[in-house]
XYZ file of C-alpha atoms in Angstrom:
689
model
C -54.552 -32.405 24.237
C -52.546 -35.508 24.834
C -52.797 -38.785 22.976
C -55.766 -39.571 20.786
C -58.407 -41.830 22.225
C -59.122 -45.239 20.767
C -62.435 -45.556 18.966
C -64.971 -48.194 20.020
C -67.917 -49.317 17.927
C -71.382 -50.400 18.974
C -73.531 -52.415 16.646
C -75.642 -50.264 14.361
C -79.312 -50.340 15.166
C -81.134 -49.878 11.918
C -82.553 -52.899 10.112
C -85.886 -51.895 8.624
C -87.780 -54.450 6.622
C -89.453 -53.903 3.277
C -90.700 -57.454 2.989
C -94.358 -56.965 3.780
C -94.881 -53.393 2.710
C -96.503 -54.393 -0.563
C -98.999 -52.587 -2.734
C -101.373 -52.188 0.193
C -98.871 -50.081 2.110
C -98.061 -48.088 -1.020
C -101.721 -47.184 -1.443
C -101.824 -46.138 2.215
C -98.921 -43.731 1.642
C -100.651 -42.330 -1.426
C -103.729 -41.812 0.717
C -101.672 -39.824 3.236
C -100.147 -37.723 0.478
C -103.506 -37.070 -1.195
C -105.396 -36.206 1.973
C -102.460 -34.486 3.675
C -103.544 -35.949 7.004
C -101.568 -38.849 8.463
C -103.558 -38.817 11.694
C -106.796 -40.001 10.126
C -104.993 -42.679 8.090
C -103.299 -43.949 11.252
C -106.652 -44.153 12.992
C -108.284 -46.010 10.111
C -105.493 -48.563 9.889
C -105.362 -49.154 13.638
C -109.117 -49.727 13.653
C -108.706 -52.360 10.932
C -106.454 -54.314 13.315
C -109.632 -55.214 15.229
C -111.326 -56.679 12.150
C -112.523 -60.307 12.412
C -110.999 -60.913 8.958
C -107.331 -62.011 9.081
C -106.835 -60.643 5.561
C -107.882 -57.154 6.676
C -105.691 -57.367 9.767
C -102.759 -58.422 7.585
C -103.525 -55.578 5.168
C -103.516 -53.082 8.065
C -100.205 -54.395 9.436
C -98.597 -54.300 5.988
C -99.820 -50.740 5.427
C -98.490 -49.601 8.794
C -95.198 -51.359 8.017
C -94.767 -49.282 4.875
C -96.081 -46.035 6.358
C -93.746 -45.935 9.354
C -90.786 -45.891 6.969
C -91.834 -42.267 6.416
C -90.453 -40.724 9.605
C -92.837 -37.747 9.451
C -95.764 -40.168 9.799
C -94.465 -41.935 12.927
C -95.710 -39.323 15.475
C -99.314 -39.735 14.285
C -99.118 -43.473 14.942
C -97.439 -42.998 18.317
C -100.240 -40.636 19.383
C -102.707 -43.431 18.634
C -100.830 -46.013 20.756
C -99.627 -48.019 17.767
C -97.387 -50.169 19.980
C -100.234 -51.291 22.221
C -102.410 -51.898 19.155
C -99.800 -53.960 17.291
C -98.470 -55.816 20.332
C -101.390 -58.288 20.567
C -101.076 -58.920 16.825
C -97.781 -60.690 17.545
C -99.863 -63.518 19.026
C -102.664 -63.422 16.461
C -104.200 -66.727 15.380
C -103.045 -66.030 11.812
C -99.343 -66.581 11.199
C -99.468 -64.118 8.316
C -100.765 -61.428 10.672
C -98.037 -62.254 13.205
C -95.381 -61.878 10.546
C -96.667 -58.572 9.174
C -97.229 -57.186 12.692
C -93.662 -58.089 13.679
C -92.437 -56.489 10.443
C -94.385 -53.295 11.185
C -92.951 -53.082 14.701
C -89.495 -53.825 13.325
C -89.779 -50.918 10.892
C -91.145 -48.651 13.609
C -88.202 -49.487 15.869
C -85.696 -49.012 13.054
C -87.008 -45.811 11.511
C -88.181 -44.278 14.792
C -84.737 -44.414 16.377
C -83.590 -44.850 19.953
C -86.326 -42.837 21.641
C -89.100 -44.768 19.910
C -87.421 -48.082 20.813
C -87.164 -47.069 24.447
C -90.802 -45.985 24.411
C -91.806 -49.346 22.907
C -90.168 -51.140 25.809
C -91.904 -48.849 28.313
C -95.202 -49.747 26.646
C -94.445 -53.415 27.368
C -93.748 -54.653 23.855
C -91.399 -57.199 25.424
C -94.240 -59.265 26.941
C -95.878 -60.346 23.651
C -92.491 -60.404 21.908
C -91.019 -62.817 24.451
C -94.105 -65.048 24.204
C -93.892 -65.050 20.401
C -90.196 -65.883 20.355
C -90.604 -68.761 22.794
C -93.473 -70.116 20.719
C -91.357 -69.882 17.567
C -88.473 -71.662 19.267
C -90.776 -74.483 20.334
C -92.092 -74.630 16.776
C -88.603 -75.276 15.422
C -88.651 -78.671 17.106
C -92.136 -79.618 15.928
C -93.768 -79.557 12.522
C -93.298 -75.973 11.316
C -96.258 -74.247 9.721
C -95.873 -74.397 5.964
C -97.966 -72.639 3.374
C -97.863 -72.862 -0.424
C -96.000 -69.874 -1.845
C -95.501 -71.035 -5.424
C -95.182 -74.237 -7.390
C -91.540 -74.572 -6.452
C -91.308 -73.365 -2.860
C -93.121 -73.297 0.420
C -93.167 -70.581 3.045
C -92.092 -71.563 6.543
C -94.170 -69.198 8.661
C -92.517 -70.195 11.937
C -89.042 -69.239 10.716
C -90.230 -66.120 8.897
C -92.115 -64.879 11.957
C -89.054 -65.640 14.085
C -86.838 -63.643 11.736
C -89.041 -60.545 12.030
C -89.284 -60.953 15.801
C -85.527 -61.407 16.226
C -84.869 -58.224 14.252
C -87.355 -56.344 16.435
C -85.639 -57.757 19.524
C -82.256 -56.665 18.178
C -83.434 -53.093 17.653
C -85.006 -52.629 21.080
C -82.040 -54.251 22.858
C -79.697 -51.871 21.039
C -81.614 -48.923 22.473
C -82.871 -50.041 25.877
C -80.982 -51.507 28.827
C -84.359 -52.599 30.182
C -84.898 -54.730 27.063
C -81.462 -56.316 27.537
C -82.348 -57.106 31.138
C -85.603 -58.748 30.017
C -83.608 -60.696 27.411
C -81.399 -62.133 30.140
C -84.107 -62.834 32.722
C -86.571 -64.423 30.282
C -84.023 -66.863 28.927
C -84.098 -65.477 25.391
C -80.489 -66.589 24.959
C -81.802 -70.106 24.370
C -84.259 -68.781 21.766
C -81.534 -66.927 19.878
C -79.297 -69.980 20.020
C -82.070 -72.121 18.572
C -82.246 -69.677 15.644
C -78.476 -69.895 15.203
C -78.682 -73.695 15.172
C -80.713 -73.468 11.975
C -77.854 -71.852 10.062
C -77.625 -74.750 7.622
C -81.314 -74.518 6.676
C -82.025 -70.797 7.098
C -78.950 -68.581 7.010
C -81.042 -65.384 6.948
C -82.603 -66.254 10.308
C -79.208 -67.233 11.703
C -77.633 -63.931 10.592
C -80.447 -61.959 12.281
C -79.926 -63.982 15.458
C -76.167 -63.420 15.345
C -76.603 -59.655 14.990
C -78.955 -59.656 17.975
C -76.611 -61.839 20.023
C -73.635 -59.604 19.286
C -75.608 -56.662 20.648
C -76.799 -58.286 23.876
C -73.461 -59.922 24.723
C -71.555 -56.632 24.820
C -70.736 -55.585 28.402
C -73.483 -57.781 29.851
C -72.272 -59.602 33.002
C -75.850 -60.679 33.804
C -75.942 -62.726 30.614
C -72.561 -64.314 31.321
C -74.061 -65.981 34.370
C -76.652 -67.667 32.156
C -74.238 -68.823 29.488
C -74.041 -72.618 29.163
C -71.510 -74.892 27.470
C -74.176 -75.803 24.900
C -74.453 -72.133 23.898
C -70.723 -71.932 23.284
C -70.934 -75.142 21.291
C -73.541 -73.587 19.006
C -71.250 -70.618 18.359
C -68.332 -72.955 17.763
C -70.429 -74.915 15.268
C -71.277 -71.739 13.384
C -67.651 -70.592 13.333
C -66.551 -73.954 11.942
C -69.218 -74.079 9.219
C -67.790 -74.556 5.741
C -70.430 -73.070 3.413
C -68.799 -70.690 0.965
C -71.552 -68.105 0.402
C -71.024 -64.509 1.466
C -73.982 -64.818 3.849
C -72.232 -67.641 5.662
C -69.030 -65.569 5.737
C -71.037 -62.810 7.424
C -72.562 -65.318 9.834
C -69.154 -66.687 10.852
C -67.872 -63.133 11.329
C -70.812 -62.224 13.569
C -70.313 -65.427 15.563
C -66.659 -64.475 16.031
C -67.806 -61.094 17.345
C -70.121 -62.805 19.815
C -67.317 -65.076 21.029
C -65.072 -62.043 21.464
C -67.752 -60.395 23.609
C -68.013 -63.588 25.658
C -64.251 -64.123 26.028
C -64.445 -63.718 29.792
C -66.671 -66.794 29.956
C -64.062 -69.038 28.365
C -61.768 -71.206 30.493
C -58.188 -69.980 30.348
C -57.117 -73.299 28.831
C -59.138 -72.653 25.656
C -58.761 -68.906 25.238
C -55.667 -69.010 23.039
C -57.241 -71.518 20.655
C -60.482 -69.546 20.528
C -58.652 -66.280 19.900
C -56.833 -67.905 17.005
C -60.148 -69.121 15.543
C -61.643 -65.625 15.835
C -58.629 -64.011 14.160
C -58.689 -66.562 11.352
C -62.307 -65.710 10.551
C -61.575 -61.966 10.581
C -58.561 -62.523 8.351
C -60.571 -64.621 5.874
C -63.251 -61.963 5.731
C -60.812 -59.115 5.032
C -58.864 -61.181 2.528
C -61.643 -60.958 -0.076
C -61.253 -58.209 -2.680
C -64.707 -56.646 -2.423
C -64.349 -54.615 -5.616
C -63.466 -57.672 -7.688
C -66.191 -59.728 -5.996
C -68.801 -57.098 -6.866
C -67.736 -57.094 -10.526
C -67.954 -60.896 -10.650
C -71.378 -60.911 -8.991
C -72.615 -58.287 -11.470
C -71.443 -60.471 -14.358
C -73.156 -63.429 -12.717
C -76.380 -61.432 -12.527
C -76.123 -60.513 -16.209
C -75.623 -64.166 -17.214
C -78.538 -65.281 -15.065
C -80.827 -62.704 -16.593
C -79.732 -63.576 -20.098
C -80.317 -67.266 -19.492
C -83.712 -66.698 -17.896
C -84.848 -63.948 -20.239
C -87.518 -65.983 -21.987
C -88.766 -67.623 -18.793
C -89.241 -64.418 -16.787
C -92.431 -62.381 -16.930
C -91.375 -58.785 -17.481
C -93.395 -55.983 -15.800
C -94.426 -52.945 -17.792
C -92.070 -49.982 -17.844
C -91.964 -46.696 -19.671
C -88.179 -46.810 -19.878
C -86.490 -49.645 -21.751
C -83.850 -51.706 -20.002
C -85.148 -51.082 -16.494
C -87.704 -53.848 -16.162
C -85.449 -56.407 -14.529
C -83.660 -53.865 -12.370
C -86.919 -52.651 -10.897
C -88.234 -56.124 -10.258
C -85.251 -57.581 -8.533
C -83.311 -54.865 -6.872
C -85.128 -51.626 -6.318
C -87.943 -52.389 -3.940
C -90.221 -54.561 -6.113
C -92.286 -56.859 -3.933
C -94.118 -60.044 -4.826
C -97.411 -58.235 -4.636
C -96.069 -55.360 -6.736
C -94.823 -57.787 -9.339
C -98.261 -59.303 -9.741
C -99.800 -55.862 -10.109
C -97.070 -54.792 -12.538
C -96.116 -51.845 -10.318
C -92.652 -51.075 -8.991
C -92.183 -49.561 -5.549
C -92.144 -45.798 -6.118
C -91.989 -44.631 -2.519
C -88.216 -44.385 -2.176
C -86.660 -42.658 0.813
C -83.088 -41.603 0.231
C -82.213 -41.684 3.909
C -83.074 -45.328 4.532
C -83.124 -47.010 1.118
C -79.748 -48.637 1.684
C -81.086 -50.250 4.846
C -83.700 -52.404 3.127
C -82.925 -56.091 2.597
C -81.962 -56.542 -1.066
C -84.198 -58.696 -3.271
C -81.576 -59.415 -5.931
C -79.567 -62.511 -4.962
C -76.256 -61.120 -6.259
C -76.796 -57.795 -4.473
C -77.662 -59.789 -1.370
C -74.331 -61.634 -1.537
C -72.380 -58.414 -2.163
C -74.129 -56.742 0.756
C -73.286 -59.692 3.001
C -69.615 -59.481 2.012
C -69.368 -55.766 2.760
C -71.227 -56.261 6.045
C -68.827 -59.058 6.991
C -65.826 -56.827 6.294
C -67.339 -53.899 8.180
C -68.099 -56.165 11.139
C -64.578 -57.635 11.067
C -63.040 -54.180 11.177
C -65.319 -53.103 14.023
C -64.311 -56.169 16.037
C -60.621 -55.352 15.519
C -61.321 -51.722 16.463
C -62.792 -52.916 19.752
C -59.943 -55.371 20.301
C -57.480 -52.502 19.984
C -59.529 -50.105 22.094
C -57.525 -49.049 25.111
C -59.479 -49.310 28.333
C -57.068 -47.002 30.145
C -58.777 -43.598 30.262
C -56.581 -40.548 30.142
C -57.438 -37.553 32.265
C -56.453 -35.253 29.427
C -59.169 -36.612 27.132
C -62.326 -34.734 26.334
C -64.628 -37.742 26.310
C -66.226 -38.982 29.497
C -64.297 -41.648 31.352
C -65.176 -45.142 30.167
C -66.746 -47.601 32.571
C -65.598 -50.593 30.530
C -62.929 -51.552 33.064
C -65.539 -51.823 35.792
C -67.849 -53.774 33.492
C -65.109 -56.269 32.695
C -64.330 -56.740 36.371
C -68.005 -57.237 37.189
C -68.323 -59.744 34.382
C -65.334 -61.704 35.622
C -66.538 -61.639 39.215
C -70.072 -62.653 38.274
C -68.853 -65.531 36.156
C -66.631 -66.862 38.892
C -69.485 -66.733 41.376
C -71.946 -68.382 39.004
C -69.884 -71.112 37.407
C -66.665 -71.452 39.304
C -64.768 -71.297 36.008
C -61.229 -69.966 36.156
C -61.048 -67.024 33.791
C -58.202 -65.091 32.286
C -58.286 -61.356 32.821
C -58.684 -59.376 29.597
C -55.589 -57.421 30.562
C -53.550 -60.620 30.190
C -54.816 -61.077 26.648
C -53.064 -58.023 25.254
C -49.842 -59.850 24.375
C -51.816 -62.704 22.832
C -53.985 -60.313 20.827
C -50.887 -58.490 19.637
C -49.285 -61.741 18.502
C -52.467 -62.976 16.832
C -52.980 -59.731 14.921
C -49.452 -59.942 13.533
C -49.507 -63.674 12.764
C -52.703 -63.386 10.731
C -51.334 -60.323 8.859
C -54.261 -58.206 10.001
C -52.410 -54.849 10.025
C -51.590 -55.330 6.320
C -55.153 -56.390 5.502
C -56.596 -53.446 7.405
C -54.252 -51.080 5.556
C -55.419 -52.524 2.240
C -59.033 -51.751 3.157
C -58.198 -48.088 3.822
C -57.782 -47.553 0.079
C -60.582 -45.916 -1.867
C -63.077 -48.429 -3.290
C -62.435 -49.798 -6.774
C -63.449 -47.226 -9.372
C -64.663 -50.027 -11.665
C -66.924 -51.388 -8.919
C -68.213 -47.908 -8.118
C -69.002 -47.236 -11.794
C -70.800 -50.570 -12.092
C -72.911 -49.919 -9.011
C -73.683 -46.361 -10.090
C -75.195 -47.574 -13.370
C -77.717 -49.910 -11.714
C -80.388 -48.702 -9.257
C -80.401 -52.098 -7.567
C -76.664 -51.863 -6.812
C -76.397 -48.201 -5.802
C -76.784 -48.892 -2.094
C -73.447 -50.763 -2.184
C -71.559 -47.534 -2.865
C -72.231 -46.181 0.613
C -71.332 -49.563 2.109
C -67.987 -49.673 0.265
C -67.071 -46.224 1.567
C -68.132 -47.256 5.067
C -65.745 -50.216 4.977
C -62.939 -47.805 4.077
C -63.837 -45.541 7.000
C -63.969 -48.469 9.415
C -60.538 -49.537 8.202
C -59.178 -46.042 8.899
C -60.640 -46.132 12.422
C -59.101 -49.564 12.822
C -55.721 -48.216 11.719
C -56.113 -45.369 14.220
C -56.669 -47.792 17.100
C -53.824 -50.059 16.022
C -51.468 -47.089 15.932
C -52.685 -46.055 19.384
C -52.004 -49.381 21.106
C -49.287 -51.156 19.091
C -45.575 -50.477 19.083
C -44.121 -48.915 15.961
C -41.744 -51.853 15.480
C -44.669 -54.262 15.407
C -46.104 -52.252 12.527
C -42.876 -52.473 10.527
C -40.600 -49.853 12.053
C -39.474 -46.518 10.630
C -39.713 -47.462 6.952
C -43.236 -48.847 7.338
C -44.410 -45.789 9.274
C -43.031 -43.466 6.593
C -44.722 -45.570 3.910
C -47.951 -45.331 5.888
C -47.604 -41.552 5.993
C -47.184 -41.578 2.194
C -50.290 -43.754 1.890
C -52.439 -41.470 4.048
C -51.073 -38.459 2.203
C -52.191 -40.036 -1.085
C -55.646 -40.747 0.333
C -56.169 -37.169 1.440
C -54.219 -35.038 -1.004
C -54.304 -36.940 -4.311
C -57.871 -35.809 -5.031
C -58.576 -32.419 -6.675
C -60.334 -31.480 -3.426
C -60.062 -32.955 0.031
C -63.122 -35.217 0.558
C -65.590 -33.479 2.850
C -67.807 -36.382 3.968
C -68.050 -36.276 7.770
C -67.423 -39.984 8.312
C -64.349 -40.016 6.081
C -62.954 -36.850 7.657
C -63.351 -38.255 11.167
C -61.739 -41.540 10.184
C -58.798 -40.124 8.230
C -58.023 -37.337 10.722
C -58.036 -39.924 13.526
C -55.543 -42.082 11.621
C -53.312 -39.139 10.669
C -53.348 -37.850 14.247
C -52.243 -41.210 15.685
C -49.538 -41.666 13.066
C -48.103 -38.171 13.563
C -48.007 -38.731 17.330
C -45.919 -41.871 16.886
C -43.599 -40.287 14.336
C -43.138 -37.122 16.420
C -42.331 -39.147 19.539
C -39.624 -41.012 17.622
C -38.364 -38.013 15.606
C -39.261 -39.728 12.320
C -39.563 -37.326 9.352
C -42.905 -37.466 7.565
C -43.968 -36.368 4.101
C -47.027 -34.184 4.800
C -46.230 -30.480 4.631
C -47.751 -27.923 7.018
C -49.551 -26.375 4.035
C -51.184 -29.714 3.201
C -52.158 -30.334 6.808
C -53.676 -26.861 7.111
C -55.727 -27.640 3.985
C -56.976 -30.819 5.669
C -57.725 -28.913 8.855
C -59.609 -26.210 6.964
C -61.880 -28.908 5.524
C -62.277 -30.452 8.969
C -63.063 -27.064 10.524
C -66.253 -26.923 8.449
C -67.452 -30.246 9.877
C -70.280 -30.187 12.389
C -68.757 -33.027 14.418
C -66.593 -31.724 17.253
C -64.411 -34.863 17.180
C -63.309 -34.085 13.612
C -62.358 -30.532 14.520
C -60.528 -31.742 17.631
C -58.522 -34.202 15.515
C -57.583 -31.427 13.079
C -56.462 -29.141 15.893
C -54.387 -31.940 17.435
C -52.738 -32.655 14.067
C -51.588 -29.031 13.831
C -50.524 -29.039 17.477
C -48.317 -32.093 16.921
C -46.893 -30.643 13.697
C -46.242 -27.245 15.271
C -44.544 -28.719 18.334
C -42.193 -30.646 16.043
C -41.426 -27.600 13.891
C -40.730 -25.447 16.954
C -37.684 -27.623 17.693
C -36.231 -27.085 14.218
C -34.428 -24.159 12.585
C -35.911 -21.659 10.093
C -39.508 -22.698 10.729
C -40.989 -19.396 11.938
C -43.019 -18.897 8.747
C -44.626 -22.311 9.058
C -45.318 -21.746 12.732
C -47.026 -18.473 11.871
C -49.417 -20.323 9.524
C -50.208 -22.906 12.164
C -50.550 -20.331 14.934
C -52.888 -18.144 12.882
C -55.125 -21.097 12.109
C -55.238 -22.236 15.737
C -56.048 -18.706 16.897
C -58.881 -18.532 14.403
C -60.293 -21.828 15.687
C -59.927 -20.768 19.325
C -61.864 -17.597 18.544
C -64.593 -18.974 16.281
C -65.204 -22.626 17.144
C -68.816 -23.037 18.331
C -67.858 -25.576 20.994
C -65.890 -24.954 24.176
C -64.232 -28.301 23.513
C -62.875 -27.030 20.195
C -61.788 -23.756 21.768
C -60.067 -25.561 24.623
C -58.284 -27.946 22.270
C -57.058 -25.044 20.113
C -55.758 -23.175 23.156
C -54.006 -26.268 24.414
C -52.381 -26.732 20.999
C -51.189 -23.116 21.072
C -49.613 -23.714 24.491
C -47.720 -26.721 23.071
C -46.599 -25.085 19.832
C -45.411 -21.793 21.349
C -44.123 -23.107 24.669
C -40.432 -22.784 23.871
C -37.857 -22.047 21.212
C -36.520 -19.110 19.244
C -38.593 -19.887 16.157
C -41.747 -20.071 18.262
C -40.963 -16.698 19.867
C -40.528 -15.068 16.459
C -43.765 -16.536 15.154
C -45.695 -15.567 18.309
C -44.612 -11.935 17.979
C -45.486 -11.877 14.289
C -49.060 -13.167 14.751
C -49.522 -10.995 17.877
C -50.332 -14.038 19.973
C -50.215 -12.231 23.332
C -52.815 -9.522 22.609
C -55.029 -12.096 20.880
C -55.014 -14.344 23.958
C -55.621 -11.390 26.290
C -58.730 -10.567 24.265
C -59.879 -14.187 24.210
C -59.379 -14.883 27.926
C -62.458 -13.062 29.324
C -64.615 -14.395 26.478
C -63.537 -17.962 27.255
C -64.253 -17.513 30.976
C -67.684 -16.027 30.302
C -68.584 -18.826 27.914
C -67.572 -21.411 30.499
C -69.795 -19.784 33.120
C -72.721 -19.566 30.721
C -72.557 -22.939 28.950
C -70.295 -25.127 31.051
C -72.628 -27.044 33.328
C -75.472 -27.163 30.818
C -73.634 -28.646 27.841
C -70.562 -30.463 29.132
C -69.805 -33.427 31.353
C -67.932 -33.119 34.672
C -64.824 -34.622 33.061
C -64.936 -32.155 30.195
C -65.403 -29.284 32.653
C -62.373 -30.493 34.595
C -60.277 -30.338 31.416
C -61.683 -26.917 30.529
C -60.828 -25.639 34.014
C -57.248 -26.779 33.441
C -57.194 -24.942 30.109
C -58.455 -21.796 31.835
C -55.668 -22.011 34.440
C -53.041 -22.763 31.791
C -54.259 -19.842 29.684
C -53.599 -17.452 32.559
C -50.122 -18.929 33.098
C -49.318 -18.902 29.385
C -50.258 -15.235 29.088
C -47.902 -14.486 31.983
C -45.170 -16.467 30.207
C -45.697 -14.474 26.982
C -45.636 -11.224 28.939
C -42.225 -12.222 30.293
C -40.998 -12.928 26.757
C -42.388 -9.576 25.615
C -39.962 -7.787 27.919
C -37.006 -9.558 26.331
C -35.350 -8.223 23.158
C -36.693 -9.725 19.944
C -34.757 -12.860 18.899
């Protein structure tokens, strides 16, 4: 139904921490499993938080931290007011207790999801969290609390506590507008900036701060009023840092995302230069061949292990060859290592979210995160803010937010700003000059088979497989948005568009079966839909046959996500409309029409039904071939049968399940269905063509 809508990404919320869930937490889980009663275990652990012994309080926090990673256990803790019990622990006299308490709350916020985060804010977790963060920030400028950790290193409790607290802050701000408001009013911007300033000494803390800052700076005019030149200087310093590690590449990418969110706060005189700096960072991030980098890091790991083989103490294992893998990459903690026990409480749903212990895996993860973030920033850059009244999604309020941000900034600082609408030409030029369309296209390819095989063979590296596929999907979404907002000539003209169609055809149809992963299907159908729209509007022939596209749409029809099914329907609508203008296409139109009728009849969502009907109107609106095909598939009697069912479903489900904007579109479909049936009835009276 009209052009496809640009995709916009929010920062992902989840960042659970496995750092403090050592053997104590593992024993607590075993206790739950043995007794079959999480409620009593929750009560026992929460009681231990009141112990006069800091070691027992730390033990309780660490156990809770590990337990709440089991989502079925979370309700028992929530019933016992775990947030109000752990909140005071953030200001405990013991720094170790503070750190483990912050880690437990971080895991609770990550594994509990948006509702738990919002509930945490309602239970006033922000009051002790704000106090802790301000204390940590003050501690950065005094003598930080150090504690012996081993012969060769010391533990900086102030920075480690701050890292846990910043991650907790990030999670709750992602889920709660109230938390974001508290962030702005309590001056936490200065705290986050002080964490970013430590990027040379503690890149892990700086990365956590950058993630948090990217979240709170999105569509936040209240924060723009509090932005100072010194804050922008900190971000500029981070963006100009020269360290070559993948973690620093990720940090620079996140800083670029923050600057993009804050673009309205920049004087017009510096916006072009800043935009160029942002694009350069994104380009550098996407330039790295992740597959090759992963293979090199794996070789580096093998050399390191070989060189340190005699120096390392190997834990016991029943299976040869797995000792090192368990220790360094698959959840082994310091406490576990001393006990000679690996972490056995794996959760398939969240294992890839844990911070990696292996240094090489850590660098590979940072690289893939940097590339994913870069692609998401470009997606948002190319996201059209002009809502179309023929879209299913609710109208975006981003235009109003941008105007409010600009107005607020002018009132607060008197700075002359450049409207985001005036940036479009500059963004277009910058994307082309830094070769970003080509680099995005390169990332849409399937991950390196050699890298996938290498990761598959090592438990410590397996989590990278999902991340590599996610980068590919983000690149496809990015391609979709670029196609939606950029002129075909800017993308290389007719030849380049046809080559792109060949590329997407290879992605989808070169496999023995069409990939059925939801995320991939949504991404690739979005890209194909946008490309076919451009090619159809310019009468450019494309290589994908109707039979192939129907195969793709059949796979998409099984997807539970309505957006995937809507994309598939639109793809067939575009293809059918093009075929209807050509000669000798009735057979192909029959295939398309039959599929669309099936979707209109069986799709569980009114949105899918409405989209299928709208596609039928477009495909069979005119033309001799369309008339022949419509008669052959008995389109008129099928629509007569469907009409009362569609009306009844709208009356029954409309106001309960769908937004006012969606209902408006559905009402239009209902009216057009009546008119289209009348049109077909008129054709029925004519002699067969």
